[in-house]
mmCIF file of C-alpha atoms in Angstrom:
data_model
loop_
_atom_site.group_PDB
_atom_site.id
_atom_site.type_symbol
_atom_site.label_atom_id
_atom_site.label_comp_id
_atom_site.label_asym_id
_atom_site.label_seq_id
_atom_site.Cartn_x
_atom_site.Cartn_y
_atom_site.Cartn_z
ATOM 1 C CA MET A 1 72.955 56.584 98.310
ATOM 2 C CA GLU A 2 73.793 59.529 100.232
ATOM 3 C CA GLN A 3 70.661 61.246 101.870
ATOM 4 C CA GLN A 4 69.476 64.144 99.827
ATOM 5 C CA PHE A 5 68.369 67.546 101.366
ATOM 6 C CA ALA A 6 67.006 70.793 100.334
ATOM 7 C CA LEU A 7 69.627 73.476 100.038
ATOM 8 C CA CYS A 8 68.603 77.073 100.569
ATOM 9 C CA VAL A 9 70.019 79.805 98.129
ATOM 10 C CA LYS A 10 69.169 83.257 97.996
ATOM 11 C CA TYR A 11 68.958 84.943 94.693
ATOM 12 C CA GLY A 12 67.960 88.445 94.715
ATOM 13 C CA ALA A 13 64.634 88.520 96.594
ATOM 14 C CA LYS A 14 63.774 84.961 96.239
ATOM 15 C CA ILE A 15 64.832 81.994 98.454
ATOM 16 C CA LEU A 16 65.631 79.021 96.208
ATOM 17 C CA LYS A 17 65.301 75.335 97.556
ATOM 18 C CA ILE A 18 67.458 73.018 95.415
ATOM 19 C CA THR A 19 67.683 69.510 96.185
ATOM 20 C CA VAL A 20 71.036 68.054 96.356
ATOM 21 C CA SER A 21 73.276 65.209 98.081
ATOM 22 C CA PRO A 22 76.658 65.649 99.607
ATOM 23 C CA GLN A 23 78.275 63.924 96.864
ATOM 24 C CA ASN A 24 77.104 66.442 94.340
ATOM 25 C CA THR A 25 79.853 68.624 92.841
ATOM 26 C CA LEU A 26 79.944 72.457 92.597
ATOM 27 C CA LYS A 27 79.428 71.929 88.906
ATOM 28 C CA ASP A 28 76.113 69.857 89.604
ATOM 29 C CA LEU A 29 74.655 72.700 91.812
ATOM 30 C CA ARG A 30 75.525 75.316 89.065
ATOM 31 C CA GLU A 31 73.579 73.297 86.479
ATOM 32 C CA GLN A 32 70.621 72.999 88.823
ATOM 33 C CA LEU A 33 70.746 76.828 89.395
ATOM 34 C CA HIS A 34 70.930 77.340 85.770
ATOM 35 C CA LYS A 35 67.664 75.523 85.405
ATOM 36 C CA GLU A 36 66.047 77.356 88.312
ATOM 37 C CA THR A 37 67.297 80.879 87.447
ATOM 38 C CA GLY A 38 68.293 81.011 83.923
ATOM 39 C CA VAL A 39 71.741 82.327 85.020
ATOM 40 C CA PRO A 40 74.445 80.161 83.019
ATOM 41 C CA ALA A 41 77.125 78.383 85.014
ATOM 42 C CA GLU A 42 80.091 80.662 83.745
ATOM 43 C CA LEU A 43 78.315 83.827 84.823
ATOM 44 C CA GLN A 44 77.465 82.810 88.410
ATOM 45 C CA LYS A 45 79.097 83.771 91.715
ATOM 46 C CA ILE A 46 78.028 81.191 94.633
ATOM 47 C CA MET A 47 78.728 82.778 97.845
ATOM 48 C CA PHE A 48 79.485 80.704 101.057
ATOM 49 C CA ARG A 49 81.977 82.054 103.306
ATOM 50 C CA GLY A 50 83.330 83.716 100.251
ATOM 51 C CA GLU A 51 83.163 82.810 96.534
ATOM 52 C CA LEU A 52 83.052 79.073 96.087
ATOM 53 C CA LYS A 53 85.604 77.924 93.597
ATOM 54 C CA GLY A 54 86.747 74.465 92.012
ATOM 55 C CA ASP A 55 83.665 72.755 90.117
ATOM 56 C CA ASP A 56 85.004 69.291 90.882
ATOM 57 C CA GLN A 57 84.843 69.637 94.583
ATOM 58 C CA THR A 58 81.739 68.111 96.282
ATOM 59 C CA LEU A 59 79.365 69.728 98.558
ATOM 60 C CA GLU A 60 80.606 67.705 101.599
ATOM 61 C CA SER A 61 84.226 68.827 101.016
ATOM 62 C CA LEU A 62 82.909 72.321 100.870
ATOM 63 C CA LYS A 63 81.222 71.704 104.104
ATOM 64 C CA ILE A 64 77.913 72.485 102.791
ATOM 65 C CA THR A 65 75.245 70.939 104.720
ATOM 66 C CA LYS A 66 71.388 71.089 105.046
ATOM 67 C CA THR A 67 71.711 74.148 107.415
ATOM 68 C CA SER A 68 73.999 76.246 105.002
ATOM 69 C CA LYS A 69 72.664 79.466 103.446
ATOM 70 C CA LEU A 70 74.250 80.234 100.080
ATOM 71 C CA MET A 71 73.873 83.179 97.983
ATOM 72 C CA LEU A 72 73.886 83.469 94.100
ATOM 73 C CA ILE A 73 75.015 86.441 92.135
ATOM 74 C CA GLY A 74 74.754 86.563 88.473
ATOM 75 C CA THR A 75 72.892 87.894 85.461
ATOM 76 C CA LYS A 76 70.696 85.952 82.907
ATOM 77 C CA LEU A 77 72.185 85.321 79.527
ATOM 78 C CA GLU A 78 69.970 87.389 77.544
ATOM 79 C CA ASP A 79 70.897 90.308 79.836
ATOM 80 C CA VAL A 80 74.392 90.021 79.271
ATOM 81 C CA MET A 81 75.624 88.130 76.384
ATOM 82 C CA ALA A 82 74.070 89.958 73.760
ATOM 83 C CA VAL A 83 76.759 92.742 74.443
ATOM 84 C CA ALA A 84 78.997 90.547 72.454
ATOM 85 C CA THR A 85 77.434 91.867 69.236
ATOM 86 C CA ALA A 86 77.452 95.386 70.193
ATOM 87 C CA SER A 87 80.359 96.167 67.894
ATOM 88 C CA GLU A 88 78.740 94.527 64.976
ATOM 89 C CA THR A 89 75.384 96.231 65.812
ATOM 90 C CA SER A 90 76.899 99.865 65.912
ATOM 91 C CA LYS A 91 78.600 99.163 62.385
ATOM 92 C CA GLU A 92 75.240 97.960 61.128
ATOM 93 C CA LEU A 93 73.525 101.253 62.229
ATOM 94 C CA GLU A 94 75.915 103.135 60.441
ATOM 95 C CA LYS A 95 75.290 101.346 57.220
ATOM 96 C CA ASP A 96 71.750 101.613 57.339
ATOM 97 C CA PRO A 97 70.405 104.603 59.367
ATOM 98 C CA SER A 98 67.024 104.071 58.661
ATOM 99 C CA ASP A 99 64.486 104.111 61.534
ATOM 100 C CA VAL A 100 63.205 100.790 60.805
ATOM 101 C CA LYS A 101 66.529 99.282 60.798
ATOM 102 C CA ARG A 102 67.539 100.960 64.025
ATOM 103 C CA ALA A 103 64.438 99.572 65.716
ATOM 104 C CA GLU A 104 65.090 95.992 64.477
ATOM 105 C CA LEU A 105 68.690 96.008 65.707
ATOM 106 C CA ALA A 106 68.017 97.652 68.954
ATOM 107 C CA LYS A 107 65.662 94.876 69.931
ATOM 108 C CA GLN A 108 68.606 92.497 69.803
ATOM 109 C CA LEU A 109 70.796 94.249 72.516
ATOM 110 C CA PRO A 110 70.022 94.380 76.457
ATOM 111 C CA PRO A 111 69.750 97.873 77.799
ATOM 112 C CA PHE A 112 73.054 99.445 78.298
ATOM 113 C CA TRP A 113 72.572 99.687 81.979
ATOM 114 C CA PHE A 114 72.707 95.740 82.107
ATOM 115 C CA TRP A 115 76.348 95.909 80.660
ATOM 116 C CA PRO A 116 79.024 95.290 83.526
ATOM 117 C CA PRO A 117 81.257 97.891 82.282
ATOM 118 C CA TYR A 118 78.604 100.569 82.894
ATOM 119 C CA SER A 119 78.265 99.695 86.492
ATOM 120 C CA ALA A 120 81.879 99.107 86.819
ATOM 121 C CA THR A 121 82.729 102.747 85.405
ATOM 122 C CA LEU A 122 80.102 104.624 87.139
ATOM 123 C CA LEU A 123 79.514 102.786 90.475
ATOM 124 C CA ASP A 124 82.911 101.543 91.417
ATOM 125 C CA PRO A 125 83.294 104.086 94.244
ATOM 126 C CA PHE A 126 80.005 102.915 95.969
ATOM 127 C CA ILE A 127 80.356 99.117 95.391
ATOM 128 C CA GLU A 128 83.388 98.063 97.465
ATOM 129 C CA GLY A 129 83.199 94.484 98.105
ATOM 130 C CA VAL A 130 80.423 93.839 95.670
ATOM 131 C CA ALA A 131 80.821 91.486 92.979
ATOM 132 C CA VAL A 132 80.006 93.030 89.629
ATOM 133 C CA PRO A 133 78.676 90.470 86.998
ATOM 134 C CA GLU A 134 81.446 89.744 84.856
ATOM 135 C CA MET A 135 82.117 89.362 81.098
ATOM 136 C CA LYS A 136 85.286 88.130 79.147
ATOM 137 C CA PRO A 137 87.986 90.581 78.391
ATOM 138 C CA GLY A 138 87.135 91.040 74.685
ATOM 139 C CA ASP A 139 83.481 92.064 75.516
ATOM 140 C CA HIS A 140 84.839 94.539 77.930
ATOM 141 C CA LEU A 141 87.084 95.974 75.270
ATOM 142 C CA ARG A 142 84.010 96.048 72.785
ATOM 143 C CA VAL A 143 81.915 98.308 75.237
ATOM 144 C CA TYR A 144 84.771 100.634 75.887
ATOM 145 C CA SER A 145 85.603 100.860 72.249
ATOM 146 C CA TYR A 146 81.895 101.423 71.463
ATOM 147 C CA ILE A 147 81.736 104.432 73.960
ATOM 148 C CA PHE A 148 85.170 105.843 73.217
ATOM 149 C CA SER A 149 84.342 105.865 69.563
ATOM 150 C CA ARG A 150 81.171 107.862 69.991
ATOM 151 C CA VAL A 151 83.131 110.385 71.916
ATOM 152 C CA VAL A 152 85.953 110.533 69.505
ATOM 153 C CA LYS A 153 83.492 111.125 66.417
ATOM 154 C CA LYS A 154 82.109 114.196 68.451
ATOM 155 C CA THR A 155 85.669 115.651 69.042
ATOM 156 C CA ALA A 156 86.513 116.352 65.304
ATOM 157 C CA ASP A 157 84.668 119.755 65.401
ATOM 158 C CA PRO A 158 85.776 122.394 68.013
ATOM 159 C CA ASN A 159 81.960 123.477 68.448
ATOM 160 C CA SER A 160 81.139 119.815 69.039
ATOM 161 C CA ARG A 161 83.904 119.690 71.603
ATOM 162 C CA LEU A 162 82.825 122.613 73.536
ATOM 163 C CA SER A 163 79.187 121.316 73.681
ATOM 164 C CA LEU A 164 80.741 117.838 74.605
ATOM 165 C CA GLY A 165 82.435 119.278 77.762
ATOM 166 C CA LEU A 166 86.030 118.962 76.097
ATOM 167 C CA ASN A 167 86.577 122.677 75.997
ATOM 168 C CA SER A 168 90.279 122.527 76.911
ATOM 169 C CA PHE A 169 91.035 120.017 73.910
ATOM 170 C CA SER A 170 92.715 121.235 70.925
ATOM 171 C CA ASP A 171 92.640 119.889 67.473
ATOM 172 C CA LEU A 172 95.946 118.154 68.502
ATOM 173 C CA ASP A 173 94.583 116.517 71.511
ATOM 174 C CA ALA A 174 91.507 115.413 69.513
ATOM 175 C CA LYS A 175 93.927 113.799 67.064
ATOM 176 C CA ALA A 176 95.576 111.956 70.104
ATOM 177 C CA LEU A 177 92.150 110.509 70.820
ATOM 178 C CA SER A 178 91.524 109.327 67.364
ATOM 179 C CA GLU A 179 94.895 107.661 66.997
ATOM 180 C CA THR A 180 94.313 105.866 70.266
ATOM 181 C CA LEU A 181 91.156 104.165 69.198
ATOM 182 C CA PRO A 182 92.531 101.990 66.613
ATOM 183 C CA LEU A 183 94.789 100.267 69.232
ATOM 184 C CA ILE A 184 91.843 99.391 71.157
ATOM 185 C CA GLU A 185 90.092 97.962 68.125
ATOM 186 C CA ASP A 186 93.234 95.897 67.253
ATOM 187 C CA CYS A 187 93.296 94.472 70.673
ATOM 188 C CA ILE A 188 89.823 93.539 70.462
ATOM 189 C CA GLU A 189 90.200 91.360 67.451
ATOM 190 C CA TRP A 190 92.938 89.260 68.865
ATOM 191 C CA THR A 191 91.437 89.195 72.487
ATOM 192 C CA LEU A 192 88.323 87.623 71.029
ATOM 193 C CA ASN A 193 90.191 84.882 69.157
ATOM 194 C CA ALA A 194 92.191 84.283 72.272
ATOM 195 C CA GLN A 195 89.228 83.878 74.787
ATOM 196 C CA GLN A 196 87.752 81.128 72.352
ATOM 197 C CA ILE A 197 90.488 78.688 72.465
ATOM 198 C CA GLU A 198 89.267 75.285 72.975
ATOM 199 C CA ALA A 199 92.192 73.230 71.684
ATOM 200 C CA PRO A 200 95.965 73.265 71.957
ATOM 201 C CA GLU A 201 96.283 73.892 68.283
ATOM 202 C CA GLN A 202 94.166 77.036 68.477
ATOM 203 C CA CYS A 203 96.549 78.238 71.232
ATOM 204 C CA VAL A 204 99.390 77.722 68.776
ATOM 205 C CA ASN A 205 97.565 79.841 65.944
ATOM 206 C CA VAL A 206 96.722 82.692 68.619
ATOM 207 C CA LEU A 207 100.318 82.980 69.716
ATOM 208 C CA LYS A 208 101.530 82.830 66.035
ATOM 209 C CA SER A 209 99.354 85.850 65.346
ATOM 210 C CA TRP A 210 100.613 87.661 68.301
ATOM 211 C CA GLN A 211 104.184 86.968 67.072
ATOM 212 C CA GLU A 212 103.281 88.285 63.887
ATOM 213 C CA LYS A 213 102.184 91.706 65.635
ATOM 214 C CA LEU A 214 105.349 92.023 67.506
ATOM 215 C CA GLU A 215 107.472 91.361 64.441
ATOM 216 C CA GLY A 216 105.569 94.038 62.498
ATOM 217 C CA LEU A 217 105.353 96.643 65.286
ATOM 218 C CA GLU A 218 106.997 99.760 63.856
ATOM 219 C CA GLU A 219 109.417 101.981 65.822
ATOM 220 C CA GLY A 220 107.516 104.525 68.017
ATOM 221 C CA LYS A 221 104.317 102.476 67.723
ATOM 222 C CA ALA A 222 102.470 100.508 70.528
ATOM 223 C CA LEU A 223 100.331 97.392 70.957
ATOM 224 C CA LEU A 224 97.637 96.568 73.805
ATOM 225 C CA ALA A 225 97.827 93.370 75.275
ATOM 226 C CA PRO A 226 95.026 91.979 77.849
ATOM 227 C CA GLY A 227 96.642 90.129 80.810
ATOM 228 C CA GLY A 228 95.812 88.849 84.370
ATOM 229 C CA TRP A 229 95.076 85.650 85.991
ATOM 230 C CA ALA A 230 92.080 83.249 86.771
ATOM 231 C CA GLY A 231 93.022 80.970 89.747
ATOM 232 C CA LEU A 232 91.234 79.023 92.314
ATOM 233 C CA SER A 233 92.200 81.449 95.038
ATOM 234 C CA GLY A 234 91.291 84.575 92.949
ATOM 235 C CA SER A 235 91.588 86.338 89.902
ATOM 236 C CA GLY A 236 92.409 89.811 88.397
ATOM 237 C CA PHE A 237 92.541 91.658 85.045
ATOM 238 C CA LEU A 238 95.581 93.703 83.759
ATOM 239 C CA MET A 239 96.406 95.391 80.585
ATOM 240 C CA HIS A 240 99.846 95.435 79.061
ATOM 241 C CA ILE A 241 101.268 98.017 76.735
ATOM 242 C CA VAL A 242 104.301 97.072 74.264
ATOM 243 C CA GLU A 243 106.018 99.909 72.539
ATOM 244 C CA ARG A 244 108.982 99.568 70.269
ATOM 245 C CA THR A 245 111.029 102.549 71.345
ATOM 246 C CA LYS A 246 114.146 101.799 68.858
ATOM 247 C CA LYS A 247 115.306 99.489 66.177
ATOM 248 C CA ASP A 248 115.889 96.632 68.721
ATOM 249 C CA SER A 249 114.672 98.096 72.063
ATOM 250 C CA TYR A 250 111.135 97.849 73.560
ATOM 251 C CA SER A 251 109.375 99.150 76.593
ATOM 252 C CA PHE A 252 106.661 97.193 78.648
ATOM 253 C CA VAL A 253 103.988 98.697 80.739
ATOM 254 C CA THR A 254 101.842 96.471 83.123
ATOM 255 C CA VAL A 255 98.558 98.429 84.049
ATOM 256 C CA ASN A 256 96.980 97.108 87.091
ATOM 257 C CA PRO A 257 94.229 99.063 89.125
ATOM 258 C CA ALA A 258 93.379 96.374 91.811
ATOM 259 C CA ARG A 259 94.689 93.086 93.091
ATOM 260 C CA GLY A 260 98.509 92.674 92.832
ATOM 261 C CA LEU A 261 98.988 96.532 93.591
ATOM 262 C CA GLU A 262 100.982 95.596 96.577
ATOM 263 C CA TYR A 263 103.830 95.038 94.023
ATOM 264 C CA HIS A 264 103.675 98.731 92.881
ATOM 265 C CA GLN A 265 104.840 101.774 94.473
ATOM 266 C CA GLN A 266 102.283 103.476 96.977
ATOM 267 C CA THR A 267 101.691 106.499 98.964
ATOM 268 C CA ALA A 268 99.381 108.334 101.376
ATOM 269 C CA THR A 269 99.509 111.568 99.365
ATOM 270 C CA ASP A 270 100.638 112.781 96.237
ATOM 271 C CA GLY A 271 101.555 116.405 97.211
ATOM 272 C CA ASP A 272 101.480 119.102 99.720
ATOM 273 C CA HIS A 273 98.128 120.210 98.611
ATOM 274 C CA THR A 274 96.570 116.857 98.418
ATOM 275 C CA PRO A 275 94.424 115.288 101.363
ATOM 276 C CA PRO A 276 95.850 112.140 102.848
ATOM 277 C CA LYS A 277 94.721 109.151 100.529
ATOM 278 C CA HIS A 278 96.194 105.825 99.525
ATOM 279 C CA LYS A 279 97.352 106.161 95.965
ATOM 280 C CA TYR A 280 99.399 103.843 93.511
ATOM 281 C CA LYS A 281 101.607 103.899 90.628
ATOM 282 C CA ILE A 282 99.004 101.717 88.632
ATOM 283 C CA CYS A 283 101.308 101.801 85.483
ATOM 284 C CA LEU A 284 104.657 99.929 86.069
ATOM 285 C CA LYS A 285 107.175 100.267 83.196
ATOM 286 C CA ILE A 286 110.155 98.183 82.018
ATOM 287 C CA GLU A 287 112.506 99.923 79.557
ATOM 288 C CA ASP A 288 115.295 98.867 77.269
ATOM 289 C CA ILE A 289 114.353 95.426 76.690
ATOM 290 C CA PRO A 290 115.947 93.687 73.804
ATOM 291 C CA GLY A 291 113.864 92.273 70.893
ATOM 292 C CA SER A 292 114.975 88.925 71.349
ATOM 293 C CA ARG A 293 113.435 88.847 74.962
ATOM 294 C CA ILE A 294 110.122 90.725 74.193
ATOM 295 C CA LYS A 295 109.653 88.493 71.235
ATOM 296 C CA ASN A 296 110.205 85.281 73.287
ATOM 297 C CA MET A 297 107.121 83.125 72.954
ATOM 298 C CA GLY A 298 107.641 81.141 76.174
ATOM 299 C CA PHE A 299 107.034 84.554 77.985
ATOM 300 C CA TRP A 300 104.196 85.365 76.174
ATOM 301 C CA SER A 301 102.538 81.679 76.366
ATOM 302 C CA VAL A 302 102.782 81.874 79.897
ATOM 303 C CA LEU A 303 101.665 85.277 80.505
ATOM 304 C CA PHE A 304 98.493 84.780 78.335
ATOM 305 C CA SER A 305 97.628 81.128 79.571
ATOM 306 C CA LEU A 306 97.242 82.614 83.045
ATOM 307 C CA TRP A 307 93.922 84.187 82.127
ATOM 308 C CA MET A 308 93.079 82.388 78.852
ATOM 309 C CA LYS A 309 93.138 78.580 80.068
ATOM 310 C CA ASP A 310 90.092 77.265 81.407
ATOM 311 C CA PRO A 311 89.345 75.945 84.043
ATOM 312 C CA PRO A 312 91.113 78.160 86.587
ATOM 313 C CA SER A 313 94.120 76.417 88.146
ATOM 314 C CA GLU A 314 95.744 76.868 91.440
ATOM 315 C CA TYR A 315 99.078 77.842 89.605
ATOM 316 C CA HIS A 316 97.321 80.751 88.131
ATOM 317 C CA ARG A 317 98.394 83.397 90.585
ATOM 318 C CA VAL A 318 99.366 87.133 90.668
ATOM 319 C CA GLU A 319 102.820 85.985 91.861
ATOM 320 C CA VAL A 320 103.648 84.304 88.512
ATOM 321 C CA ILE A 321 103.419 87.610 86.908
ATOM 322 C CA TYR A 322 105.373 90.035 89.650
ATOM 323 C CA ASP A 323 107.824 87.359 90.954
ATOM 324 C CA VAL A 324 108.709 85.338 87.812
ATOM 325 C CA LEU A 325 107.569 86.846 84.447
ATOM 326 C CA LEU A 326 108.296 90.749 84.909
ATOM 327 C CA PRO A 327 111.487 90.065 86.561
ATOM 328 C CA TRP A 328 112.725 87.966 83.923
ATOM 329 C CA LEU A 329 111.767 90.513 81.137
ATOM 330 C CA SER A 330 113.675 93.117 83.231
ATOM 331 C CA GLU A 331 116.733 90.939 82.957
ATOM 332 C CA GLU A 332 117.368 90.441 86.778
ATOM 333 C CA LYS A 333 120.964 89.332 87.792
ATOM 334 C CA ILE A 334 122.942 88.260 90.647
ATOM 335 C CA ASP A 335 125.977 90.259 91.553
ATOM 336 C CA GLU A 336 129.404 88.989 92.628
ATOM 337 C CA ASN A 337 128.146 88.879 96.298
ATOM 338 C CA GLY A 338 125.144 86.687 95.402
ATOM 339 C CA ILE A 339 122.755 89.624 95.667
ATOM 340 C CA LEU A 340 119.808 89.668 93.334
ATOM 341 C CA GLN A 341 120.063 93.180 91.341
ATOM 342 C CA SER A 342 116.771 94.155 89.963
ATOM 343 C CA ARG A 343 115.655 97.212 88.009
ATOM 344 C CA LEU A 344 112.085 96.512 88.123
ATOM 345 C CA PHE A 345 110.867 97.916 91.561
ATOM 346 C CA THR A 346 113.564 100.445 91.957
ATOM 347 C CA GLU A 347 112.820 104.107 92.747
ATOM 348 C CA ALA A 348 114.727 105.310 89.672
ATOM 349 C CA THR A 349 112.772 103.216 87.404
ATOM 350 C CA ILE A 350 109.358 104.205 89.007
ATOM 351 C CA THR A 351 109.875 107.727 89.107
ATOM 352 C CA SER A 352 111.612 108.166 85.672
ATOM 353 C CA ASP A 353 108.186 107.352 83.850
ATOM 354 C CA LEU A 354 106.539 110.535 83.711
ATOM 355 C CA TYR A 355 103.187 109.406 82.378
ATOM 356 C CA ALA A 356 102.585 107.074 85.419
ATOM 357 C CA ASP A 357 100.366 109.046 87.715
ATOM 358 C CA TRP A 358 99.500 108.527 91.258
ATOM 359 C CA ARG A 359 95.881 106.789 90.963
ATOM 360 C CA THR A 360 93.496 105.247 93.292
ATOM 361 C CA LYS A 361 92.754 101.482 93.161
ATOM 362 C CA CYS A 362 89.393 99.703 92.335
ATOM 363 C CA ARG A 363 86.970 99.520 95.355
ATOM 364 C CA SER A 364 85.590 96.334 93.734
ATOM 365 C CA ALA A 365 87.689 93.885 92.332
ATOM 366 C CA SER A 366 85.622 92.984 89.504
ATOM 367 C CA SER A 367 85.805 96.370 88.386
ATOM 368 C CA SER A 368 89.268 95.787 87.388
ATOM 369 C CA TYR A 369 88.322 94.664 83.870
ATOM 370 C CA SER A 370 86.970 98.335 82.837
ATOM 371 C CA GLN A 371 89.152 100.175 84.998
ATOM 372 C CA ALA A 372 92.471 98.540 83.496
ATOM 373 C CA ILE A 373 91.193 99.475 79.886
ATOM 374 C CA TRP A 374 90.663 102.823 81.106
ATOM 375 C CA GLU A 375 94.044 103.494 82.813
ATOM 376 C CA ALA A 376 95.678 101.927 79.852
ATOM 377 C CA ILE A 377 93.880 104.403 77.222
ATOM 378 C CA ARG A 378 94.816 107.253 79.973
ATOM 379 C CA TYR A 379 98.497 106.245 79.874
ATOM 380 C CA LEU A 380 98.616 106.211 76.045
ATOM 381 C CA LEU A 381 96.833 109.562 75.876
ATOM 382 C CA ARG A 382 99.348 111.143 78.437
ATOM 383 C CA LYS A 383 102.104 109.886 76.104
ATOM 384 C CA ARG A 384 100.436 111.724 73.340
ATOM 385 C CA GLY A 385 100.506 115.067 75.292
ATOM 386 C CA VAL A 386 97.060 115.080 76.964
ATOM 387 C CA ASN A 387 97.499 116.429 80.366
ATOM 388 C CA VAL A 388 95.794 115.430 83.801
ATOM 389 C CA PRO A 389 93.147 118.154 83.712
ATOM 390 C CA GLN A 390 92.173 117.189 80.356
ATOM 391 C CA LEU A 391 91.934 113.518 81.212
ATOM 392 C CA LYS A 392 89.641 114.483 84.052
ATOM 393 C CA GLN A 393 87.563 116.015 81.519
ATOM 394 C CA LEU A 394 87.532 113.141 79.174
ATOM 395 C CA SER A 395 86.579 110.633 82.258
ATOM 396 C CA PHE A 396 83.460 112.915 82.959
ATOM 397 C CA VAL A 397 82.581 112.995 79.327
ATOM 398 C CA LEU A 398 82.984 108.892 78.935
ATOM 399 C CA ARG A 399 80.777 108.453 81.819
ATOM 400 C CA LYS A 400 78.149 111.094 80.364
ATOM 401 C CA GLU A 401 78.134 109.234 77.097
ATOM 402 C CA MET A 402 77.365 105.955 78.833
ATOM 403 C CA ILE A 403 74.482 107.762 80.790
ATOM 404 C CA THR A 404 73.386 109.098 77.385
ATOM 405 C CA LYS A 405 73.382 105.624 75.836
ATOM 406 C CA CYS A 406 71.229 104.442 78.824
ATOM 407 C CA GLY A 407 68.704 107.351 78.031
ATOM 408 C CA GLU A 408 68.565 106.349 74.387
ATOM 409 C CA ASP A 409 67.702 102.637 75.279
ATOM 410 C CA LEU A 410 65.267 103.802 77.834
ATOM 411 C CA ILE A 411 63.433 105.919 75.223
ATOM 412 C CA SER A 412 63.867 103.013 72.441
ATOM 413 C CA ARG A 413 62.331 100.553 74.888
ATOM 414 C CA TYR A 414 59.539 102.837 75.800
ATOM 415 C CA ALA A 415 58.805 103.614 72.231
ATOM 416 C CA SER A 416 58.903 99.850 71.247
ATOM 417 C CA LYS A 417 56.600 98.897 74.422
ATOM 418 C CA HIS A 418 54.115 101.687 73.391
ATOM 419 C CA GLU A 419 54.025 100.465 69.803
ATOM 420 C CA ASN A 420 53.408 96.936 70.758
ATOM 421 C CA ALA A 421 50.616 97.905 73.168
ATOM 422 C CA SER A 422 48.771 100.049 70.480
ATOM 423 C CA THR A 423 48.890 97.067 67.934
#
């Protein structure tokens, strides 16, 4: 039997001593850390010369010894996972507005400031290189849908828009906001089913439901689809927008705010009056896709499996998306001289999209979940006539609404604590 030793793991302000042996796997270490800290294995980031990947690897193969210093980043289950019920809870609050019901339901949720989309949205410019606690795509969509719906409800009345800070929004702009919300909610339902897949037959059912969505998509309408990859060497989150532009013609937009942006057009400045700043065309559009190609389930099964399949695989990489799937979708062809003719990354294709603005990438890669959702919403609103200054106002208002929600939770918890103390 291998000699055991005490491994030092830093967690917050604590230094944990975990008894391990060289033949213990990373999975074994995660289980011990779960017992010590309450942080579930799937929410852990264990840092040692970068983030450790591959739960089947032994500590010996990872070159972890008794002198190694590890760091654990993660949030306890009760602080994060309850966010999955946020959508249902908000609906329940509307059904029963009584103070008693609100107080009871509020106790079921963690404070809003514990939710990863909050820190990713408000703090991204200040957290470069910092790992934000992650949630699954469907839960990020739920949080954004909840905050976005709070704003949409307040935009119906012109006076409310003025007090909210959306003074440049007309009734038509408010309608654009309300028409975008159902796209997010529809994406949530499908994504939640997709991220719960545990057996092959479930995957077939999820792909079938997606095929039905594509078949039922009306001309001029769009669908939101989650994307990305979860590999051993890294992960990333994207959003895709599918629009039926004609009877048998579609467009496909890939929204990427972080890893993989090297495939997108980039510049040091976006105008004569703008200071030098590295920006990207975060939205990459492919047009005139025939129905037979966009509805090909082989394409979608590979695209979705890159982030749905668990555990992460070495074959789940950003290159699969940009070097294989998107070129196939754009129908790359080889000319008579044997040269690959692609319309995917050409200057004409990129500059023809009037709604793809120059944007700054995420500072923290783990902010890409929330940022990709916002950039997809932003793109959809641009297509509906909302201009850039108005979107800046909306971005500010969404952040303000998140802070307002934090204030509501703070008051609620103070009141609850005061009530418990008095009894």
